[in-house]
Coordinates of C-alpha atoms and ligand atoms in Angstrom, one line a residue:
M11 CA -35.7 -21.9 -155.8
H12 CA -32.1 -23.1 -155.7
A13 CA -29.5 -20.3 -155.4
V14 CA -27.9 -21.2 -158.7
D15 CA -31.2 -21.0 -160.5
I16 CA -31.8 -17.5 -159.1
D17 CA -28.4 -16.4 -160.5
L18 CA -29.3 -17.8 -163.9
V19 CA -32.7 -16.1 -164.0
E20 CA -31.1 -12.8 -163.0
M21 CA -28.4 -13.2 -165.7
T22 CA -31.0 -14.0 -168.3
L23 CA -33.0 -10.9 -167.4
D24 CA -29.9 -8.8 -167.5
V25 CA -29.0 -10.1 -170.9
M26 CA -32.5 -9.7 -172.3
K27 CA -32.7 -6.2 -170.9
Y28 CA -29.5 -5.3 -172.7
A29 CA -30.7 -6.9 -175.9
I30 CA -34.1 -5.1 -175.8
N31 CA -32.4 -1.8 -174.9
R32 CA -29.9 -2.2 -177.7
I33 CA -32.4 -2.9 -180.4
T34 CA -34.8 -0.1 -179.3
H35 CA -32.1 2.5 -179.5
R36 CA -31.7 3.4 -183.1
T37 CA -28.7 5.7 -182.6
P38 CA -26.3 3.6 -180.5
E39 CA -23.0 5.1 -179.5
L40 CA -20.5 4.8 -182.4
G41 CA -17.8 2.7 -180.7
K42 CA -14.1 3.1 -181.4
P43 CA -11.6 0.3 -182.0
K44 CA -8.9 -0.1 -179.3
K45 CA -5.5 -1.8 -179.6
Y46 CA -5.2 -5.3 -178.3
E47 CA -3.0 -4.1 -175.4
E48 CA -5.5 -1.5 -174.3
L49 CA -8.4 -4.1 -174.3
R50 CA -6.2 -6.6 -172.5
A51 CA -5.4 -4.0 -169.8
L52 CA -9.1 -3.1 -169.3
V53 CA -10.4 -6.6 -169.4
G54 CA -7.8 -8.8 -167.8
D55 CA -8.1 -12.5 -167.5
T56 CA -11.5 -13.8 -168.4
I57 CA -10.8 -17.5 -169.0
T58 CA -9.9 -18.9 -165.6
S59 CA -10.2 -22.3 -164.0
N60 CA -13.1 -21.3 -161.8
G61 CA -14.8 -18.7 -164.1
I62 CA -15.2 -15.1 -163.4
G63 CA -19.0 -15.3 -163.1
G64 CA -21.7 -14.3 -165.6
E65 CA -22.3 -10.9 -164.1
R66 CA -18.6 -9.8 -164.4
A67 CA -18.2 -11.3 -167.9
F68 CA -21.4 -9.6 -169.1
E69 CA -20.2 -6.2 -167.5
L70 CA -17.0 -6.5 -169.4
F71 CA -18.8 -7.1 -172.6
R72 CA -21.3 -4.3 -172.1
D73 CA -19.0 -1.7 -170.7
V74 CA -15.7 -2.3 -172.5
L75 CA -15.8 -4.8 -175.4
A76 CA -19.1 -3.6 -177.0
K77 CA -17.8 -0.1 -176.9
A78 CA -14.8 -1.1 -179.0
T79 CA -17.1 -2.1 -181.9
V80 CA -18.8 0.0 -184.5
P81 CA -22.6 -0.7 -184.5
I82 CA -23.2 -1.3 -188.2
D83 CA -26.8 -0.3 -188.0
H84 CA -26.0 3.3 -186.9
P85 CA -27.9 5.7 -189.2
R86 CA -24.6 7.5 -190.0
H87 CA -22.6 4.3 -190.7
L88 CA -22.5 4.7 -194.4
A89 CA -19.2 2.8 -195.0
F90 CA -18.6 -0.5 -196.8
V91 CA -22.1 -2.1 -196.9
P92 CA -23.8 -1.3 -193.6
A93 CA -26.7 -3.2 -192.2
A94 CA -30.0 -2.5 -190.6
P95 CA -31.6 -5.7 -189.3
T96 CA -35.3 -5.3 -188.3
R97 CA -36.1 -5.6 -184.6
A98 CA -38.3 -8.6 -185.4
A99 CA -35.4 -10.3 -187.2
I100 CA -33.0 -9.7 -184.3
M101 CA -35.5 -10.9 -181.7
F102 CA -36.1 -14.0 -183.8
D103 CA -32.3 -14.5 -184.0
L104 CA -32.4 -15.0 -180.3
V105 CA -35.3 -17.5 -180.7
T106 CA -33.4 -19.3 -183.4
S107 CA -30.5 -19.8 -181.0
A108 CA -32.8 -20.8 -178.1
S109 CA -34.6 -23.4 -180.2
S110 CA -31.5 -25.4 -181.0
V111 CA -32.6 -26.4 -184.5
H112 CA -30.1 -28.3 -186.7
G113 CA -30.5 -26.9 -190.2
A114 CA -28.7 -29.5 -192.3
Y115 CA -31.3 -32.1 -192.8
W116 CA -35.1 -32.2 -192.9
M117 CA -35.2 -35.2 -190.5
E118 CA -34.1 -33.0 -187.6
G119 CA -34.9 -29.5 -188.8
A120 CA -38.2 -29.9 -190.7
G121 CA -40.2 -27.1 -189.1
G122 CA -37.3 -24.6 -189.2
I123 CA -36.3 -25.5 -192.7
F124 CA -40.0 -25.2 -193.8
A125 CA -40.1 -21.6 -192.5
E126 CA -36.7 -20.8 -194.1
N127 CA -38.0 -22.1 -197.4
E128 CA -41.1 -19.9 -197.3
A129 CA -38.7 -16.9 -197.1
M130 CA -36.6 -18.5 -199.8
Q131 CA -39.6 -18.9 -202.1
W132 CA -40.2 -15.1 -201.9
L133 CA -36.5 -14.5 -202.7
V134 CA -36.7 -16.8 -205.7
S135 CA -39.9 -15.1 -206.9
L136 CA -38.0 -11.8 -206.9
T137 CA -35.5 -13.2 -209.4
G138 CA -38.1 -14.3 -212.0
L139 CA -36.3 -17.6 -212.4
P140 CA -38.6 -20.3 -213.8
A141 CA -40.5 -23.0 -211.8
G142 CA -38.1 -25.5 -210.2
A143 CA -35.5 -22.9 -209.3
F144 CA -34.7 -22.9 -205.6
G145 CA -32.0 -22.0 -203.1
V146 CA -30.6 -22.3 -199.6
F147 CA -29.4 -19.9 -197.0
T148 CA -25.6 -19.7 -196.5
S149 CA -23.3 -17.9 -194.1
G150 CA -22.9 -15.1 -196.6
G151 CA -22.1 -14.0 -200.1
T152 CA -18.6 -15.6 -200.1
A153 CA -20.0 -19.0 -199.2
A154 CA -22.9 -18.6 -201.7
N155 CA -20.4 -17.7 -204.5
L156 CA -18.2 -20.6 -203.6
S157 CA -21.2 -23.0 -203.6
A158 CA -22.2 -21.8 -207.0
M159 CA -18.7 -22.1 -208.4
V160 CA -18.3 -25.6 -207.2
T161 CA -21.7 -26.5 -208.8
A162 CA -20.7 -24.8 -212.1
R163 CA -17.3 -26.5 -212.2
E164 CA -18.7 -30.0 -211.4
H165 CA -21.4 -29.5 -214.1
W166 CA -18.7 -28.5 -216.6
R167 CA -16.7 -31.6 -215.8
A168 CA -19.8 -33.8 -215.9
K169 CA -20.7 -32.5 -219.4
D170 CA -17.4 -33.5 -220.9
E171 CA -15.1 -35.9 -219.2
S172 CA -12.1 -34.5 -221.0
N173 CA -12.5 -31.4 -218.8
I174 CA -11.7 -33.4 -215.7
G175 CA -7.9 -32.9 -216.0
E176 CA -8.2 -29.2 -217.0
K177 CA -7.8 -26.2 -214.8
A178 CA -11.1 -24.3 -215.0
L179 CA -11.2 -20.7 -216.1
M180 CA -13.9 -18.1 -215.4
I181 CA -14.5 -14.6 -216.7
T182 CA -15.7 -11.6 -214.6
S183 CA -15.0 -7.9 -214.5
I184 CA -12.8 -5.7 -212.3
G185 CA -16.0 -4.5 -210.6
A186 CA -16.6 -8.0 -209.2
H187 CA -16.3 -8.5 -205.5
S188 CA -13.0 -9.7 -204.0
S189 CA -14.7 -12.9 -202.9
I190 CA -14.9 -14.1 -206.5
K191 CA -11.2 -14.0 -206.9
A192 CA -10.7 -15.4 -203.4
M193 CA -13.1 -18.3 -204.0
A194 CA -11.5 -19.0 -207.4
K195 CA -8.3 -19.8 -205.4
V196 CA -10.3 -22.3 -203.3
I197 CA -11.4 -24.2 -206.3
D198 CA -8.1 -23.6 -208.0
A199 CA -9.6 -21.9 -211.1
D200 CA -8.1 -19.1 -213.1
V201 CA -9.9 -15.8 -213.4
L202 CA -9.9 -13.5 -216.5
L203 CA -10.8 -10.0 -215.5
I204 CA -12.5 -7.7 -218.1
D205 CA -11.3 -4.2 -217.5
S206 CA -14.5 -2.3 -217.3
E207 CA -15.1 0.0 -214.3
E208 CA -18.6 0.8 -215.6
E209 CA -21.2 -2.0 -216.4
L210 CA -19.9 -5.1 -218.1
K211 CA -21.6 -5.4 -221.5
G212 CA -22.5 -8.5 -223.5
N213 CA -20.3 -7.4 -226.4
E214 CA -17.3 -6.9 -224.1
L215 CA -17.8 -10.4 -222.9
Q216 CA -18.2 -11.8 -226.4
E217 CA -14.9 -10.0 -227.4
A218 CA -13.1 -11.5 -224.4
I219 CA -14.3 -15.0 -225.3
K220 CA -13.2 -14.4 -228.9
G221 CA -9.7 -13.5 -227.7
L222 CA -9.2 -16.8 -225.9
S223 CA -7.0 -19.5 -227.3
P224 CA -8.7 -22.8 -228.1
Q225 CA -7.2 -24.3 -225.0
E226 CA -8.5 -21.4 -222.8
R227 CA -11.9 -21.6 -224.5
K228 CA -12.1 -25.2 -223.5
R229 CA -11.3 -24.3 -219.9
L230 CA -13.9 -21.6 -219.7
F231 CA -16.7 -22.9 -217.4
A232 CA -18.4 -19.8 -215.9
V233 CA -19.1 -16.1 -216.2
V234 CA -19.8 -14.0 -213.1
A235 CA -21.8 -10.8 -213.6
T236 CA -22.4 -8.4 -210.7
G237 CA -25.9 -7.3 -209.8
G238 CA -24.9 -4.1 -208.0
T239 CA -21.1 -3.7 -207.5
T240 CA -20.1 -3.2 -203.9
N241 CA -18.1 -0.1 -204.7
A242 CA -20.5 1.8 -206.8
G243 CA -23.8 -0.1 -207.1
I244 CA -23.3 -0.7 -210.9
I245 CA -25.5 -3.5 -212.4
D246 CA -23.9 -5.3 -215.3
D247 CA -25.8 -5.7 -218.6
L248 CA -27.4 -8.9 -217.4
E249 CA -29.5 -9.4 -220.6
G250 CA -26.5 -9.0 -222.9
I251 CA -24.3 -11.3 -220.8
A252 CA -27.1 -13.9 -220.5
A253 CA -27.4 -14.0 -224.3
V254 CA -23.6 -14.6 -224.7
C255 CA -23.6 -17.3 -222.0
N256 CA -26.5 -19.0 -223.6
K257 CA -25.0 -19.0 -227.0
E258 CA -21.6 -20.2 -225.7
A259 CA -23.2 -22.7 -223.3
I260 CA -21.3 -21.3 -220.2
W261 CA -22.6 -21.2 -216.6
F262 CA -24.0 -17.7 -215.9
H263 CA -23.7 -16.6 -212.2
V264 CA -25.0 -13.3 -211.0
D265 CA -23.4 -12.0 -207.8
A266 CA -26.1 -9.8 -206.3
A267 CA -25.0 -10.1 -202.7
Y268 CA -25.4 -6.4 -202.1
G269 CA -27.7 -5.4 -204.9
G270 CA -30.1 -8.3 -204.7
G271 CA -32.3 -6.6 -202.1
A272 CA -33.2 -4.1 -204.8
L273 CA -35.0 -6.8 -206.8
A274 CA -37.8 -5.9 -204.3
A275 CA -37.7 -2.2 -205.4
P276 CA -40.1 -1.5 -208.3
S277 CA -38.2 1.7 -209.2
V278 CA -35.0 -0.1 -210.2
R279 CA -36.2 -3.7 -210.9
A280 CA -35.9 -3.3 -214.7
Q281 CA -32.2 -2.7 -214.4
F282 CA -31.9 -6.3 -213.4
N283 CA -33.6 -7.7 -216.5
G284 CA -31.8 -10.8 -217.6
I285 CA -31.2 -12.1 -214.1
E286 CA -34.0 -14.5 -214.7
Q287 CA -31.7 -16.3 -217.2
A288 CA -29.0 -16.9 -214.6
D289 CA -27.9 -20.4 -213.6
S290 CA -27.2 -19.2 -210.1
I291 CA -27.7 -16.1 -208.1
T292 CA -26.2 -14.9 -204.8
I293 CA -28.2 -12.5 -202.6
D294 CA -27.2 -11.5 -199.0
P295 CA -30.2 -10.9 -196.8
H296 CA -27.7 -9.6 -194.2
K297 CA -26.9 -6.7 -196.5
W298 CA -30.0 -5.1 -198.0
L299 CA -32.8 -7.4 -196.7
F300 CA -32.5 -6.4 -193.1
S301 CA -31.4 -9.7 -191.6
P302 CA -28.9 -10.0 -188.7
Y303 CA -25.5 -11.5 -189.4
D304 CA -25.0 -13.9 -190.9
C305 CA -27.4 -14.7 -193.7
G306 CA -26.5 -15.1 -197.4
A307 CA -28.4 -17.1 -200.0
I308 CA -27.6 -19.1 -203.1
I309 CA -30.3 -19.7 -205.7
Y310 CA -30.0 -22.2 -208.5
R311 CA -32.0 -22.5 -211.8
N312 CA -31.6 -26.3 -211.5
P313 CA -31.0 -27.3 -207.9
E314 CA -30.4 -30.9 -208.9
L315 CA -27.0 -29.8 -210.3
A316 CA -26.1 -28.3 -206.9
K317 CA -27.1 -31.5 -205.3
K318 CA -24.8 -33.5 -207.6
A319 CA -22.0 -31.3 -206.6
H320 CA -22.6 -30.9 -202.8
E321 CA -24.4 -34.0 -201.5
Q322 CA -22.3 -35.6 -198.8
E323 CA -22.0 -39.4 -198.4
G324 CA -21.2 -41.1 -195.1
S325 CA -22.3 -44.1 -193.1
Y326 CA -23.8 -42.1 -190.3
L327 CA -25.5 -39.7 -192.8
E328 CA -27.4 -42.5 -194.6
I329 CA -30.4 -42.3 -192.3
F330 CA -31.2 -38.8 -193.6
K331 CA -31.9 -40.3 -197.0
D332 CA -34.5 -42.7 -195.7
E333 CA -38.1 -42.4 -196.8
G334 CA -39.2 -41.5 -193.2
A335 CA -36.8 -38.5 -193.2
K336 CA -37.5 -37.3 -196.7
G337 CA -37.7 -33.6 -197.3
F338 CA -35.5 -30.7 -198.4
N339 CA -31.9 -31.1 -197.0
P340 CA -30.1 -27.7 -197.1
A341 CA -26.8 -29.6 -196.7
D342 CA -27.2 -30.9 -200.2
Y343 CA -27.0 -27.6 -201.9
Q344 CA -24.0 -25.7 -200.5
I345 CA -20.6 -26.3 -198.9
Q346 CA -21.7 -26.5 -195.2
L347 CA -23.0 -29.6 -193.3
T348 CA -24.0 -28.5 -189.8
R349 CA -25.8 -25.2 -190.1
R350 CA -27.8 -22.7 -188.2
V351 CA -31.3 -22.1 -189.6
R352 CA -30.2 -18.7 -190.4
G353 CA -33.1 -17.9 -192.7
L354 CA -35.5 -18.1 -189.8
P355 CA -35.0 -14.4 -188.6
L356 CA -35.8 -13.3 -192.2
W357 CA -38.9 -15.5 -192.3
F358 CA -40.2 -14.2 -189.0
S359 CA -39.6 -10.6 -190.0
L360 CA -41.2 -11.1 -193.5
A361 CA -44.1 -12.9 -192.0
M362 CA -44.6 -10.1 -189.4
H363 CA -44.2 -7.1 -191.7
G364 CA -45.2 -8.3 -195.1
T365 CA -43.2 -8.0 -198.3
E366 CA -44.4 -4.4 -199.1
K367 CA -42.7 -3.1 -196.0
Y368 CA -39.5 -4.6 -197.4
S369 CA -40.0 -2.9 -200.7
W370 CA -40.6 0.4 -198.9
A371 CA -37.4 0.0 -196.9
V372 CA -35.2 -0.8 -199.9
E373 CA -36.7 2.1 -201.9
K374 CA -35.8 4.3 -199.0
G375 CA -32.1 3.5 -199.4
I376 CA -32.4 4.4 -203.1
E377 CA -34.2 7.6 -202.3
L378 CA -31.5 8.5 -199.8
A379 CA -28.8 8.0 -202.4
Q380 CA -30.7 10.3 -204.8
L381 CA -31.2 12.9 -202.1
A382 CA -27.5 12.8 -201.2
G383 CA -26.7 13.2 -204.9
K384 CA -28.9 16.4 -205.1
M385 CA -27.4 17.8 -201.9
I386 CA -23.8 17.2 -203.2
Q387 CA -24.7 18.9 -206.5
A388 CA -26.1 21.9 -204.6
D389 CA -22.9 22.3 -202.4
D390 CA -19.8 24.1 -203.6
H391 CA -17.2 22.1 -201.8
V392 CA -18.2 18.6 -203.1
E393 CA -19.2 17.2 -206.5
L394 CA -20.5 13.8 -207.8
V395 CA -18.0 11.4 -209.4
R396 CA -20.9 9.7 -211.1
D397 CA -24.7 9.6 -210.7
P398 CA -25.8 7.6 -207.7
S399 CA -26.5 4.0 -208.5
L400 CA -28.7 1.8 -206.3
S401 CA -27.9 3.1 -202.8
C402 CA -24.2 4.0 -203.6
V403 CA -22.9 7.6 -204.0
L404 CA -19.4 8.4 -205.1
F405 CA -18.3 12.0 -204.7
R406 CA -15.2 14.1 -204.3
R407 CA -14.3 17.0 -202.0
L408 CA -12.7 19.6 -204.3
G409 CA -9.0 20.1 -203.6
W410 CA -8.6 17.1 -201.3
E411 CA -5.7 14.6 -201.5
P412 CA -6.0 11.0 -200.4
E413 CA -4.5 12.0 -197.0
D414 CA -7.3 14.5 -196.4
Y415 CA -10.0 11.8 -196.9
R416 CA -8.2 9.5 -194.5
N417 CA -7.9 12.2 -191.8
W418 CA -11.5 13.1 -192.3
T419 CA -12.7 9.5 -191.9
Y420 CA -10.7 9.1 -188.6
K421 CA -11.8 12.4 -187.2
N422 CA -15.5 11.7 -187.8
H423 CA -15.1 8.2 -186.3
K424 CA -13.1 9.4 -183.3
E425 CA -15.7 12.1 -182.5
G426 CA -18.5 9.6 -182.8
I427 CA -20.2 11.5 -185.6
A428 CA -20.2 9.0 -188.4
L429 CA -18.4 6.2 -190.1
V430 CA -17.8 7.1 -193.8
T431 CA -14.8 5.7 -195.6
P432 CA -13.1 6.7 -198.8
T433 CA -12.7 4.4 -201.8
K434 CA -11.0 4.4 -205.2
W435 CA -12.5 5.2 -208.5
R436 CA -10.8 4.5 -211.8
T437 CA -10.2 7.5 -214.1
R438 CA -8.2 7.8 -217.3
D439 CA -5.2 8.9 -215.3
G440 CA -5.3 6.1 -212.8
F441 CA -7.1 5.6 -209.5
E442 CA -8.6 8.6 -207.7
T443 CA -9.4 8.5 -204.0
V444 CA -13.1 9.6 -203.5
A445 CA -15.7 9.6 -200.8
R446 CA -18.5 7.0 -200.8
F447 CA -21.9 6.7 -199.1
C448 CA -23.8 3.3 -199.1
F449 CA -27.3 3.6 -197.7
I450 CA -29.1 0.6 -196.2
N451 CA -30.7 1.9 -193.0
P452 CA -34.1 3.4 -193.8
H453 CA -33.9 5.5 -190.7
T454 CA -31.0 7.6 -192.0
T455 CA -32.3 11.2 -192.5
D456 CA -31.4 14.2 -194.7
N457 CA -30.1 15.8 -191.4
D458 CA -27.6 12.9 -191.1
I459 CA -26.4 13.5 -194.7
R460 CA -26.2 17.3 -194.1
L461 CA -24.2 16.7 -190.9
I462 CA -21.6 14.5 -192.7
L463 CA -21.3 16.8 -195.8
D464 CA -20.7 19.8 -193.4
T465 CA -17.7 17.9 -191.8
M466 CA -16.0 18.2 -195.2
K467 CA -16.2 22.0 -195.4
Ligands
PLP501 C1 -20.5 -8.4 -199.8 C2 -20.4 -9.0 -201.1 C3 -19.9 -10.3 -201.2 C4 -19.4 -11.1 -200.0 O1 -20.4 -11.4 -199.1 P1 -20.1 -11.8 -197.6 O2 -21.5 -11.9 -197.0 O3 -19.4 -10.7 -197.0 O4 -19.4 -13.1 -197.6 C5 -19.8 -10.9 -202.4 N1 -20.2 -10.2 -203.5 C6 -20.7 -8.9 -203.4 C7 -21.1 -8.2 -204.7 C8 -20.8 -8.3 -202.2 O5 -21.2 -7.0 -202.1

């Protein structure tokens, strides 16, 4: 064998060994961030005219850079929305990369897109949307929400030409994810926020619509409900909101980026009733469906409306519309053209484990939240802010100021014990800083919870 080939084989083996080692260790070291200057001093120049060699570059990643990251699948990473991709999905993410599949058009990506769509069919079945509903995998919840908003806005304009010159207006609640407001900027729409920290109810929505001026009412094109708020796991009154949207003929979007995984959990499924009446739904498999980053999904009741909004025209793209290339083109249903077949890792893992294993793993997160709630109630130094919802638990340490929560977070992180971050919860007197758990990893144990609660004593 040529010398260069031997190097390449060795490097491949090193990298695969690292990958296998990483995914078989369920409690990886909890890395700590370092300042740019520190990393720079440790790593030095890596981009040089002749290259530093794969061995050296890999060493730097393994020994320095990876240690300056927090593995989000650590069983005591309970901050933000953590992740816990299955080993099968991670391994297949490597296969997805190695296979060089272009996921925009059926013509090139048929086999990969076919598999993605099998997984998508299962997601769609969880929502209860009627036949004809379908979706596509996106880079995440933000891109999914944006794709839905563009579709809704274009549909609103197509329905009534006099809307073309109007600035669109949408209604959501203060519990909605920050990406809703951020993506409203992208489409230059106004957002009316209903001030309800608990679930948004149909009658509150109806009141808000009644309060609009005729001009504002004309501009109203969509309502965004949340199927599991990121902060507290609260599910809006989807049935009530659906009824209002139906009556008022407004696009009904459900952002279930975090909570959508719980559609697979029989114990809480009824709380999502009404979701089957949505016009579009966002679900992030990279949150609670155990896919590696990045993998979001947008599902439409009527995918043809998405196609009208997103299909791209171009002389070099025309071939994709030929009879010989016919099939499902993911590029037609969301904002991205070239795309990774990022639904493939989910497909492989689902095919390997079966859907019941997924239901088990999601139920486990809900059980952990209930268990943490009981442990908090039994302890003297902490108390629940509200009952756990989905896999989120908000609680307070009696006597603590915001400063104490901050110091506690940093101390646990620095000592490699856990990553748990505080959040804010609205009370009558303003915003209170409280502690928050979000459980995703089914391998988190009651000992992990005990250990963390004890660090608050
Ligand atoms: C996380 C989240 C998003 C954003 O999703 P990304 O995948 O981070 O882009 C949107 N909405 C909700 C409710 C979320 O929890």
